mmCIF file of C-alpha atoms and ligand atoms in Angstrom:
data_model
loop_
_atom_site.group_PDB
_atom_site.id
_atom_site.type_symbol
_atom_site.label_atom_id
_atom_site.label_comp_id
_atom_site.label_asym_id
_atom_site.label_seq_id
_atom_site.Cartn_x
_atom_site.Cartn_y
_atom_site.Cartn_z
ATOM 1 C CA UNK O 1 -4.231 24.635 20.281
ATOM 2 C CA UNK O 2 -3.760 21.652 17.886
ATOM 3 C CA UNK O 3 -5.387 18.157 18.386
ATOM 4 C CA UNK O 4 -2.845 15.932 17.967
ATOM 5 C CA UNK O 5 -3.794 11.914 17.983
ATOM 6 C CA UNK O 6 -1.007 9.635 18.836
ATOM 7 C CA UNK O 7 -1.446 6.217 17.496
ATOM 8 C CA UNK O 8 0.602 3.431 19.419
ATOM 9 C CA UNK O 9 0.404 -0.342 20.298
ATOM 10 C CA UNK O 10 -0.981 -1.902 17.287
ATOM 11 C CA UNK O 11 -0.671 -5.410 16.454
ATOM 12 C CA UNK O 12 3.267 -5.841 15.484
ATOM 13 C CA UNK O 13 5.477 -7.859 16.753
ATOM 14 C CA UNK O 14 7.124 -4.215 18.067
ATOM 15 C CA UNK O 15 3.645 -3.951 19.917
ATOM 16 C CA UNK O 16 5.410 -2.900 23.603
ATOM 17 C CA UNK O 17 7.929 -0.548 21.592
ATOM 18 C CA UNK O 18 5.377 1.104 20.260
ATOM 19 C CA UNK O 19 3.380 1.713 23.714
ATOM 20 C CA UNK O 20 6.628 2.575 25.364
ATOM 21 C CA UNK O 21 7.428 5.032 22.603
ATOM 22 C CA UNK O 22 3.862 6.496 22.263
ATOM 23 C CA UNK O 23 3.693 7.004 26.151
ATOM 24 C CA UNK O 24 6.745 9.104 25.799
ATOM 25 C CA UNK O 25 5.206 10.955 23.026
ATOM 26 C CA UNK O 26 2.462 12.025 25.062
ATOM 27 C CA UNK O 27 4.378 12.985 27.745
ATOM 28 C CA UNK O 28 6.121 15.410 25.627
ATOM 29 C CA UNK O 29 3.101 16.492 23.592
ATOM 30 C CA UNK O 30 1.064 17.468 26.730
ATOM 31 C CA UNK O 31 4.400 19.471 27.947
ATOM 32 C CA UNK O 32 4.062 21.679 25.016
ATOM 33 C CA UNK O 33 1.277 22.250 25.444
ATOM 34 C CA UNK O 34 -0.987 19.829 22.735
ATOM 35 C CA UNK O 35 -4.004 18.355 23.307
ATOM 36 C CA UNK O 36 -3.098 15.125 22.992
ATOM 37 C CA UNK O 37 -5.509 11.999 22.252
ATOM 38 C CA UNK O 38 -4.669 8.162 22.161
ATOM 39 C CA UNK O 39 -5.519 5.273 20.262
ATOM 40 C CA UNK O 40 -4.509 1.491 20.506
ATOM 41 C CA UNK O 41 -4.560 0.820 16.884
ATOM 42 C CA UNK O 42 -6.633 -1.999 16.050
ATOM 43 C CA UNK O 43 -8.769 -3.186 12.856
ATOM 44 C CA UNK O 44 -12.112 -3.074 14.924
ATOM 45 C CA UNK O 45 -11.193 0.908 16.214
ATOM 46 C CA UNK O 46 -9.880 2.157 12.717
ATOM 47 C CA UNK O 47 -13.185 4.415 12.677
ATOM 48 C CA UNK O 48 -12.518 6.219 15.378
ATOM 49 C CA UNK O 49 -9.657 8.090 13.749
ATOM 50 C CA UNK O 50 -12.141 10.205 12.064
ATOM 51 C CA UNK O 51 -14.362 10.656 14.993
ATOM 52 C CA UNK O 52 -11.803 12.351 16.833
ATOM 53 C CA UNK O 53 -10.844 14.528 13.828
ATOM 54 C CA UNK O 54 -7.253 15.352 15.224
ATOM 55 C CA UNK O 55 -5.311 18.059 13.161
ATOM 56 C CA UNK O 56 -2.533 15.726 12.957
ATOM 57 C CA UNK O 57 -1.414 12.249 13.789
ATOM 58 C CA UNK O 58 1.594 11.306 15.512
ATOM 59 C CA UNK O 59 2.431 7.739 14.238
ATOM 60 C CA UNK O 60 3.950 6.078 17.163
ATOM 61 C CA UNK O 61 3.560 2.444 15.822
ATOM 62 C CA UNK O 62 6.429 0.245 14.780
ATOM 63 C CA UNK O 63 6.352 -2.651 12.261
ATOM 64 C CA UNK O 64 3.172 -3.980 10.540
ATOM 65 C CA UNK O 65 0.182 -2.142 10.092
ATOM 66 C CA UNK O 66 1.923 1.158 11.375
ATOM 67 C CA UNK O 67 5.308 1.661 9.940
ATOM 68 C CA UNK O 68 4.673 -0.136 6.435
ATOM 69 C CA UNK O 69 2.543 2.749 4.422
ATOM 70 C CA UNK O 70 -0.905 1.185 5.506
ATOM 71 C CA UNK O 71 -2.377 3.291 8.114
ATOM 72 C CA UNK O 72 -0.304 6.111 6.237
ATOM 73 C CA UNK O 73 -2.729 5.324 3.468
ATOM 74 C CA UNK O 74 -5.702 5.394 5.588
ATOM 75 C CA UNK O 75 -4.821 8.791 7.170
ATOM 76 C CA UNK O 76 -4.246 10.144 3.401
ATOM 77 C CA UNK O 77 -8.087 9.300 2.965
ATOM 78 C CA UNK O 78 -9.120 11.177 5.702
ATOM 79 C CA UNK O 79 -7.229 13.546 4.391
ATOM 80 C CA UNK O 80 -5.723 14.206 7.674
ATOM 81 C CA UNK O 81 -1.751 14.789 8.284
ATOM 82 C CA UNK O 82 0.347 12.647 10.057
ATOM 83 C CA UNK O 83 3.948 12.136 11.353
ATOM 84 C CA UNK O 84 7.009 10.562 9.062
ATOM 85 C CA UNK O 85 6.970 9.587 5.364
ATOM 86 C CA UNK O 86 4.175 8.804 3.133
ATOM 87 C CA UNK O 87 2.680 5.204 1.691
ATOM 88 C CA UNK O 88 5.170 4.584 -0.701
ATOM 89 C CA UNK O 89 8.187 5.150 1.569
ATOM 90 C CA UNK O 90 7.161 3.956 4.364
ATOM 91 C CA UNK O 91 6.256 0.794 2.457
ATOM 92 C CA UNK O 92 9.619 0.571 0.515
ATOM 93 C CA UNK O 93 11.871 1.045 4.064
ATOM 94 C CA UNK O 94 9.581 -1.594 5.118
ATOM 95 C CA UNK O 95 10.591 -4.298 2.874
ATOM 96 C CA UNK O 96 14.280 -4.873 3.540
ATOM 97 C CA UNK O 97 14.817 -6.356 -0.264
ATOM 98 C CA UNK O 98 12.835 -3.316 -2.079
ATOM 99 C CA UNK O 99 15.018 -0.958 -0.132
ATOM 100 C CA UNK O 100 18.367 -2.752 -1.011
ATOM 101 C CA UNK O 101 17.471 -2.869 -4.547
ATOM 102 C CA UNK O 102 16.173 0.831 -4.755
ATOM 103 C CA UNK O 103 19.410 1.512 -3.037
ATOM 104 C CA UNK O 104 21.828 -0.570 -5.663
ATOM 105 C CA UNK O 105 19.702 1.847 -8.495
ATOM 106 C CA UNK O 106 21.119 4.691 -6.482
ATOM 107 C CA UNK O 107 24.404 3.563 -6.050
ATOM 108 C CA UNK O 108 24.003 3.571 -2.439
ATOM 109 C CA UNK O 109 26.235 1.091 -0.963
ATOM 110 C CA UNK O 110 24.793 -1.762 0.889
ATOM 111 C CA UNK O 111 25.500 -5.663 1.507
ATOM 112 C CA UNK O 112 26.105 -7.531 -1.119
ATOM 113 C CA UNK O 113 22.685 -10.079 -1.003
ATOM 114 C CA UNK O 114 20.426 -12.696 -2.622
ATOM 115 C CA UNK O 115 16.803 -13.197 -2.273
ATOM 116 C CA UNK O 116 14.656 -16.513 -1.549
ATOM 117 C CA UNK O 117 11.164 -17.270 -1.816
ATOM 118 C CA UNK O 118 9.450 -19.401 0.432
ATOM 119 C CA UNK O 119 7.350 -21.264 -2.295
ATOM 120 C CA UNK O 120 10.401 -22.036 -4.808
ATOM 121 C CA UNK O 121 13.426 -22.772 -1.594
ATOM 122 C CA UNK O 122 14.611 -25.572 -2.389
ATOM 123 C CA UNK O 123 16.497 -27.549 0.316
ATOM 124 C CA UNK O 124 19.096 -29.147 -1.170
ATOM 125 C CA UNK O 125 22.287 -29.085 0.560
ATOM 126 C CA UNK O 126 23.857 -28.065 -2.806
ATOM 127 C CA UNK O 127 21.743 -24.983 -1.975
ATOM 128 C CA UNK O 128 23.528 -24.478 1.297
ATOM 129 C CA UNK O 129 26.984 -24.996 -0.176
ATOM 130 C CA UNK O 130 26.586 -22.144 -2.831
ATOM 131 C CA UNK O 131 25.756 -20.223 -0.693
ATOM 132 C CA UNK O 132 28.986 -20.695 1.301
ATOM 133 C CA UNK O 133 30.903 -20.158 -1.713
ATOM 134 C CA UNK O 134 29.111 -16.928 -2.330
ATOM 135 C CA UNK O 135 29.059 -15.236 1.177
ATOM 136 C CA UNK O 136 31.204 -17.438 2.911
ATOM 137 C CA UNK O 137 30.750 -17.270 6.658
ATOM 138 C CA UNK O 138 29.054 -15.648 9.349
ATOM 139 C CA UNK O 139 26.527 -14.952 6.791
ATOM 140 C CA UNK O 140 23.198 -12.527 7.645
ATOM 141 C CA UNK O 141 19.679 -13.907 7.350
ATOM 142 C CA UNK O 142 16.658 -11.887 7.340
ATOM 143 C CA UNK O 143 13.193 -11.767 7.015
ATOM 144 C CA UNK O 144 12.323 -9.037 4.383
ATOM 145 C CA UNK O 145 10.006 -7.243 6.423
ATOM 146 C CA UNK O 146 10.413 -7.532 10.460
ATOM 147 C CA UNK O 147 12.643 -5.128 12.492
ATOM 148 C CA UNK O 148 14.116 -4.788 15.830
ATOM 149 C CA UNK O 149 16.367 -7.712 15.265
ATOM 150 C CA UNK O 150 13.528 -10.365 15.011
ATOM 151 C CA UNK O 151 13.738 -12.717 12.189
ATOM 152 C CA UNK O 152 17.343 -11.668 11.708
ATOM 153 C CA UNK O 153 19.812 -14.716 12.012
ATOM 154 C CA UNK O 154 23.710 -14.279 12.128
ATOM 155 C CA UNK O 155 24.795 -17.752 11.265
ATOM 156 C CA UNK O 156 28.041 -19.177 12.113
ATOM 157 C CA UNK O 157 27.922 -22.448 10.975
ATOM 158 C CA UNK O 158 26.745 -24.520 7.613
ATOM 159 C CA UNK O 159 24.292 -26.406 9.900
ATOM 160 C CA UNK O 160 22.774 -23.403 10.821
ATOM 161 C CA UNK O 161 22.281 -22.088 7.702
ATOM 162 C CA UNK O 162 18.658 -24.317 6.729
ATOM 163 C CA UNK O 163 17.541 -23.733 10.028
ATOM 164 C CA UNK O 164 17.837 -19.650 10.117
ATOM 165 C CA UNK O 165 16.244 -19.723 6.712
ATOM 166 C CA UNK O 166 13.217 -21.827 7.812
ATOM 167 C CA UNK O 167 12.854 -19.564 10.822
ATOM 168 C CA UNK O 168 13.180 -16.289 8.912
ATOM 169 C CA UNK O 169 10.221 -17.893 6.751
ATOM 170 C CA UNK O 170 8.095 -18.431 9.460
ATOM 171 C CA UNK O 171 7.888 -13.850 9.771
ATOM 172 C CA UNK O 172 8.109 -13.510 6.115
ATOM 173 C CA UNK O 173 7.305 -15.384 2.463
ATOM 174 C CA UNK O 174 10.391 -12.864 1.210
ATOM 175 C CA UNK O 175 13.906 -14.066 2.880
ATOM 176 C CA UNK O 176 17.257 -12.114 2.413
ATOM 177 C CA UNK O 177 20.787 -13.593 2.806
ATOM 178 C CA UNK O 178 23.673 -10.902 3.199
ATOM 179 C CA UNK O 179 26.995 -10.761 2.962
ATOM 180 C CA UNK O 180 28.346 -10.505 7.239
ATOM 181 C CA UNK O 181 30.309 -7.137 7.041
ATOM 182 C CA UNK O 182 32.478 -7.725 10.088
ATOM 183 C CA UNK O 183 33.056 -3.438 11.884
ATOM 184 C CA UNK O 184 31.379 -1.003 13.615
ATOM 185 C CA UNK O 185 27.505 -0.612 13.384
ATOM 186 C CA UNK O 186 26.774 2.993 13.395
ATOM 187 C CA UNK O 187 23.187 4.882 13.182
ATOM 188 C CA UNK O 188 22.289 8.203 11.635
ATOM 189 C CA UNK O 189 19.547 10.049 12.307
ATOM 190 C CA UNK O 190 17.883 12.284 9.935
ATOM 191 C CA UNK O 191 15.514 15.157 10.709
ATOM 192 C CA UNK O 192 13.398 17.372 8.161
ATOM 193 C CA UNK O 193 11.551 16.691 4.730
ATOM 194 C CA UNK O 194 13.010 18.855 1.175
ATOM 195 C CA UNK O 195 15.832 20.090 3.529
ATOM 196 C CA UNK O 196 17.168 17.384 5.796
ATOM 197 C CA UNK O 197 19.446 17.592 8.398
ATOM 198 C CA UNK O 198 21.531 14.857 9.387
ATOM 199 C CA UNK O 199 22.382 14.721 12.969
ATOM 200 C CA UNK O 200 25.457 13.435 15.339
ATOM 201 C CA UNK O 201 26.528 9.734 13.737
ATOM 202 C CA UNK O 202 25.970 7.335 16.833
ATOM 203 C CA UNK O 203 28.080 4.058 17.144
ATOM 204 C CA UNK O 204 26.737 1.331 19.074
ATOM 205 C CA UNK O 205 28.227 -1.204 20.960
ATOM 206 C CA UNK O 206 26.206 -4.458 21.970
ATOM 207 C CA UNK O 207 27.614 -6.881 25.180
ATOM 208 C CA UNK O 208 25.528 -9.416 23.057
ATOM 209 C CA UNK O 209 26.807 -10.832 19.829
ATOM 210 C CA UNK O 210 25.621 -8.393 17.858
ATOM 211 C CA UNK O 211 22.361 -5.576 18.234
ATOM 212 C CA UNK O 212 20.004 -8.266 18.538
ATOM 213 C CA UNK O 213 16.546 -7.701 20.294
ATOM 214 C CA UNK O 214 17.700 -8.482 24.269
ATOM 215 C CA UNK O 215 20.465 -5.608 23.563
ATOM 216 C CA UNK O 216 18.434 -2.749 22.061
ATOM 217 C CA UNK O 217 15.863 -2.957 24.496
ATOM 218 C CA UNK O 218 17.435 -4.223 28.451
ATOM 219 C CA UNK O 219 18.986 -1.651 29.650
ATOM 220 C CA UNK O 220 22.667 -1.805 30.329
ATOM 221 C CA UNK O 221 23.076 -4.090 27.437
ATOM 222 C CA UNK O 222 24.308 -1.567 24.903
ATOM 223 C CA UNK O 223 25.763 1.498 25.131
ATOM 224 C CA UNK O 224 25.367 4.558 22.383
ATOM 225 C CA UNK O 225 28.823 6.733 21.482
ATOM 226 C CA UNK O 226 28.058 10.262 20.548
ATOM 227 C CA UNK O 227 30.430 11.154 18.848
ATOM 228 C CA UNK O 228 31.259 7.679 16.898
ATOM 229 C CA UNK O 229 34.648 6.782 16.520
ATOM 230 C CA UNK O 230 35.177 7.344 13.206
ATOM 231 C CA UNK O 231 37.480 9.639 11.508
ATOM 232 C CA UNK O 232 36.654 13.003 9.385
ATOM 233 C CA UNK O 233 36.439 11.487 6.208
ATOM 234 C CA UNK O 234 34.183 8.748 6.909
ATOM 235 C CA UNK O 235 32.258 11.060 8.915
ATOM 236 C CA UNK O 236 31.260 13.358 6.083
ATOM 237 C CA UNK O 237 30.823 10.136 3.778
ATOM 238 C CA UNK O 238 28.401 8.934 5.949
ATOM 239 C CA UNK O 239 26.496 12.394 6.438
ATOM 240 C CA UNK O 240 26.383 12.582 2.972
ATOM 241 C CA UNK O 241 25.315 9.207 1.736
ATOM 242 C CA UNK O 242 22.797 9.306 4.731
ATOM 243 C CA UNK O 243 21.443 12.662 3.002
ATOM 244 C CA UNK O 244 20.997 11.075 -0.656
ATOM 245 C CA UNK O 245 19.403 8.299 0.608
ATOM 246 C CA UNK O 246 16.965 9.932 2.577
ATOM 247 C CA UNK O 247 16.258 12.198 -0.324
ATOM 248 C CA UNK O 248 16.241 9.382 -2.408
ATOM 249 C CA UNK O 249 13.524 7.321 -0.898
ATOM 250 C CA UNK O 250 11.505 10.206 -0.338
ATOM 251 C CA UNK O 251 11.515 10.465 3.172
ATOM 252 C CA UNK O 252 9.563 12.623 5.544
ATOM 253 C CA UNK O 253 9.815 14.064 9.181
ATOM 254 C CA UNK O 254 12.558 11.668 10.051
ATOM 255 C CA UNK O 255 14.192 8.397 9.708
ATOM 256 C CA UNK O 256 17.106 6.344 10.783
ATOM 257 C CA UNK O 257 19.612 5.095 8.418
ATOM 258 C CA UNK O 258 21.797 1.435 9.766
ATOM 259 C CA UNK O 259 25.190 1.141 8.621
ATOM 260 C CA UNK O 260 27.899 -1.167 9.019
ATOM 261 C CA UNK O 261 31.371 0.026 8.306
ATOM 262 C CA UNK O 262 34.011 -2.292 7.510
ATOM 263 C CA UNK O 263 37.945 -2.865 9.264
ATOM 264 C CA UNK O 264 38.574 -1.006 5.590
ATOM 265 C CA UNK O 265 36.345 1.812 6.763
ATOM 266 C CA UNK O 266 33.843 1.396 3.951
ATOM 267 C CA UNK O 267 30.195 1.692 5.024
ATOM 268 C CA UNK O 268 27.210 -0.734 3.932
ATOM 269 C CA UNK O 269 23.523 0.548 4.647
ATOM 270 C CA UNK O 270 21.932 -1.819 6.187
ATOM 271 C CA UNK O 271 18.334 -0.584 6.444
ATOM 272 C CA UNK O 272 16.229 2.683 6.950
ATOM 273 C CA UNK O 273 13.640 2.858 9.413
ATOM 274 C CA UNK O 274 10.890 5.278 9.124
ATOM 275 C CA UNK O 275 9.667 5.090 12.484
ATOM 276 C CA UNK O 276 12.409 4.468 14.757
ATOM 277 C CA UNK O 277 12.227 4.051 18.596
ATOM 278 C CA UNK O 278 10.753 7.297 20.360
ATOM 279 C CA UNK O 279 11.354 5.893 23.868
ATOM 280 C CA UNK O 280 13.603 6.844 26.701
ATOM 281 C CA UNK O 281 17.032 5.417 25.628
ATOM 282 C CA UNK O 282 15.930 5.117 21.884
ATOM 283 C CA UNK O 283 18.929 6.465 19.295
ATOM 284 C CA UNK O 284 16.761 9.428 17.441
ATOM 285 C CA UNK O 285 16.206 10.580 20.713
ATOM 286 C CA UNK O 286 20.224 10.424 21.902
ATOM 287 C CA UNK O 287 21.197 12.095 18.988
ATOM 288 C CA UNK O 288 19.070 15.315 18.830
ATOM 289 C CA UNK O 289 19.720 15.556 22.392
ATOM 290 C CA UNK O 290 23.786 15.610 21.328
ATOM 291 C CA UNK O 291 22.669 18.755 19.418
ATOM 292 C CA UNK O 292 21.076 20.437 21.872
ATOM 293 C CA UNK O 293 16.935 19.406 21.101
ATOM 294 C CA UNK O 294 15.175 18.221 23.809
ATOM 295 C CA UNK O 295 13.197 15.121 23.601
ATOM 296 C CA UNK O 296 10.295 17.020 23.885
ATOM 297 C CA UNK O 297 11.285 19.738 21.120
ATOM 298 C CA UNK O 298 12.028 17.047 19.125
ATOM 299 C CA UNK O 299 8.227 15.740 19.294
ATOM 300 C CA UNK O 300 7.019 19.057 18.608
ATOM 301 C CA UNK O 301 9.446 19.370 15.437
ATOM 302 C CA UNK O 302 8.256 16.597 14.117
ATOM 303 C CA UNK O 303 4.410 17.463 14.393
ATOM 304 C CA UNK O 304 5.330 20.685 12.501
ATOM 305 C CA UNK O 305 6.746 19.187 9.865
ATOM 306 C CA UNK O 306 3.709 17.080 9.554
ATOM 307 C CA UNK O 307 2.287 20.189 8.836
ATOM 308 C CA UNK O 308 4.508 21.326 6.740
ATOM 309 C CA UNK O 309 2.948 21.253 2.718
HETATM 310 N N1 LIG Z 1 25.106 -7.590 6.918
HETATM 311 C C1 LIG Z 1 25.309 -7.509 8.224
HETATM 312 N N2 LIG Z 1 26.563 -7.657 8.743
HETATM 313 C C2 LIG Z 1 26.767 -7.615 10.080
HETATM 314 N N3 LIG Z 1 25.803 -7.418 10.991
HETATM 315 C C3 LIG Z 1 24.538 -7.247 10.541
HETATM 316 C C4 LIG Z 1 24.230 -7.293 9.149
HETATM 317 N N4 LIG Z 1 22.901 -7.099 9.011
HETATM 318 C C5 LIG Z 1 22.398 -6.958 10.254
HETATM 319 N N5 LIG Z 1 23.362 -7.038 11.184
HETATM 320 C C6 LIG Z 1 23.155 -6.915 12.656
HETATM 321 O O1 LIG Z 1 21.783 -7.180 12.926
HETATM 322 C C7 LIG Z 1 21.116 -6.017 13.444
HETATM 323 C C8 LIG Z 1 19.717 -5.899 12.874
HETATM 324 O O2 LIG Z 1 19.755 -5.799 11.471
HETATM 325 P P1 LIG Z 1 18.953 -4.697 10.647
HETATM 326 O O3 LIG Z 1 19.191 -4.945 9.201
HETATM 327 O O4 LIG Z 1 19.306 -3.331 11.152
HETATM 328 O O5 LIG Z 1 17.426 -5.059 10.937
HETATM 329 P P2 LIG Z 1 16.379 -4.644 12.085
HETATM 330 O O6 LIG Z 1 17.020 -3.615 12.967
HETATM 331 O O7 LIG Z 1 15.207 -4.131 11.330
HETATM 332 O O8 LIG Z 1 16.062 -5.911 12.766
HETATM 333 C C9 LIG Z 1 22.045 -4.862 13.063
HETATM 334 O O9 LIG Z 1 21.892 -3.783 13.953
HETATM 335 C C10 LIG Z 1 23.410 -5.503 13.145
HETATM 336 O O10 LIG Z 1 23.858 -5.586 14.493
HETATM 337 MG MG1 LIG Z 2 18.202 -1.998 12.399
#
């Protein structure tokens, strides 16, 4: 019987996510019979990692400090495997503006963007109005390196526009603006590490503006479409380009790809998360469901592909 360690919690601003995810991974673990241990990640209990000595880690954390390639780096010096992608991955997906660049390389369509700097904005309003001119409006702002929705702005107006970047600054010295793609925002979940499989293409719909915070996580507030509506052709585009990317950035166990598809039915990747939601009405979770893997197979896939060389 394998040890397994799930880390949740941690510090992030995803901290009740995480414990909401990791208490589901548990759950599951114990079902299939693991013996499962738990830690509430924190610098002052880092140590006890090794006095556990798990065969494996299942990385349940979200955000900072979990998702972002640093306690993946940690567990490499240990030398003991772990759930998901490595460092460098998980760091890249981390940092919205490293991922969108890696993904221009590819040719790997996403929203068209700029970057700005915290120490160099300048505040001009001739700042503000080329910026207009360039992305016109509703325009996207984003901190580089949150997630679930916080730090993201969707700004409607030209006033707005100096106060969404001054609030995406306080999460992040790194601040993205993006082109608004006006559609569908659709989710694909990918399962595996050389050979990934890409799994049922979910479409969500938000009874908020758009997938902000309140609507991925209160109930009732957004609803998941399995399948999507999208036709044949985008379908397989999307499978596809969901597949190169994943292989591109060297990713590992699973991820979830963000798109946004256009009224022209041309999709923009909007971000890849390397450790997406694991809880009750979370999306990986809907969608390997859709094909017929349990929640709690799906937990025990991915700790075999942890262990996986
Ligand atoms: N360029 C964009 N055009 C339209 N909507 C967007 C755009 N970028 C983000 N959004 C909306 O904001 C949500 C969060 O953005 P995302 O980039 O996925 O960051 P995260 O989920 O890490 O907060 C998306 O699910 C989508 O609803
Ligand atoms: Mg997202």
């Amino acid at each position: 019987m394998s040890k397994v360690l799930v880390l949740m919690g941690g510090t992030s601003e995803e901290r009740e996510i995480s414990l909401n995810s990791g208490q589901n991974v548990c759950k599951a673990l114990e079902q299939k019979g693991f013996q499962v241990e738990v830690l509430d990640l924190n610098k002052d209990n880092l140590n006890q990692i090794a006095d556990i000595a798990p065969d494996v880690v299942f990385i349940a954390l979200h955000g900072k400090n979990g998702e972002d390639g640093t306690v993946q780096g940690y567990l490499d010096l240990l030398g003991i495997p772990y759930t998901g992608s490595g460092v460098a991955t998980s760091a890249i997906c981390m940092n919205k503006i490293i991922t969108k660049k890696l993904l221009s390389y590819e040719g790997l369509p996403t929203p068209d963007f700029i970057i700005m700097k915290k120490k160099t904005f300048d505040r001009a309003a001739f700042v503000v109005r080329s910026l207009v001119q360039k992305f016109g409006l509703p325009m996207v702002i984003k901190a580089a390196t949150q997630g679930s929705s916080i730090g993201t702005y969707i700004v409607k107006k030209e006033n707005e526009i100096l106060p969404a970047i001054e609030a995406a600054f306080q999460y992040d010295q790194d601040v993205l603006i993006e082109k608004y793609i006006d559609g569908t925002l659709l989710t694909v979940s990918v399962l595996g590490n050389e050979t990934p499989c890409v799994l049922p293409i979910i479409e969500i719909t938000s009874s908020n503006e758009f997938y902000d915070y309140e609507s991925k996580y209160t109930p009732g507030m957004c609803e998941h479409l399995i399948p999507a509506r999208i036709n044949e052709n985008l379908q397989s585009a999307i499978t596809r380009i969901s597949e190169e990317t994943y292989k591109s950035l060297a990713c590992r166990g699973f991820a979830r790809i963000d798109f946004m598809v256009d009224h022209k039915g041309q999709p923009y990747i909007l971000e890849i998360n390397t450790i997406p939601g694991l809880t009750d009405m979370s999306l990986v979770p809907d969608a390997a469901r859709a094909v017929g893997i349990s929640y709690e197979d799906l937990i025990e896939r991915l700790v075999k592909l942890a262990l996986e060389k």
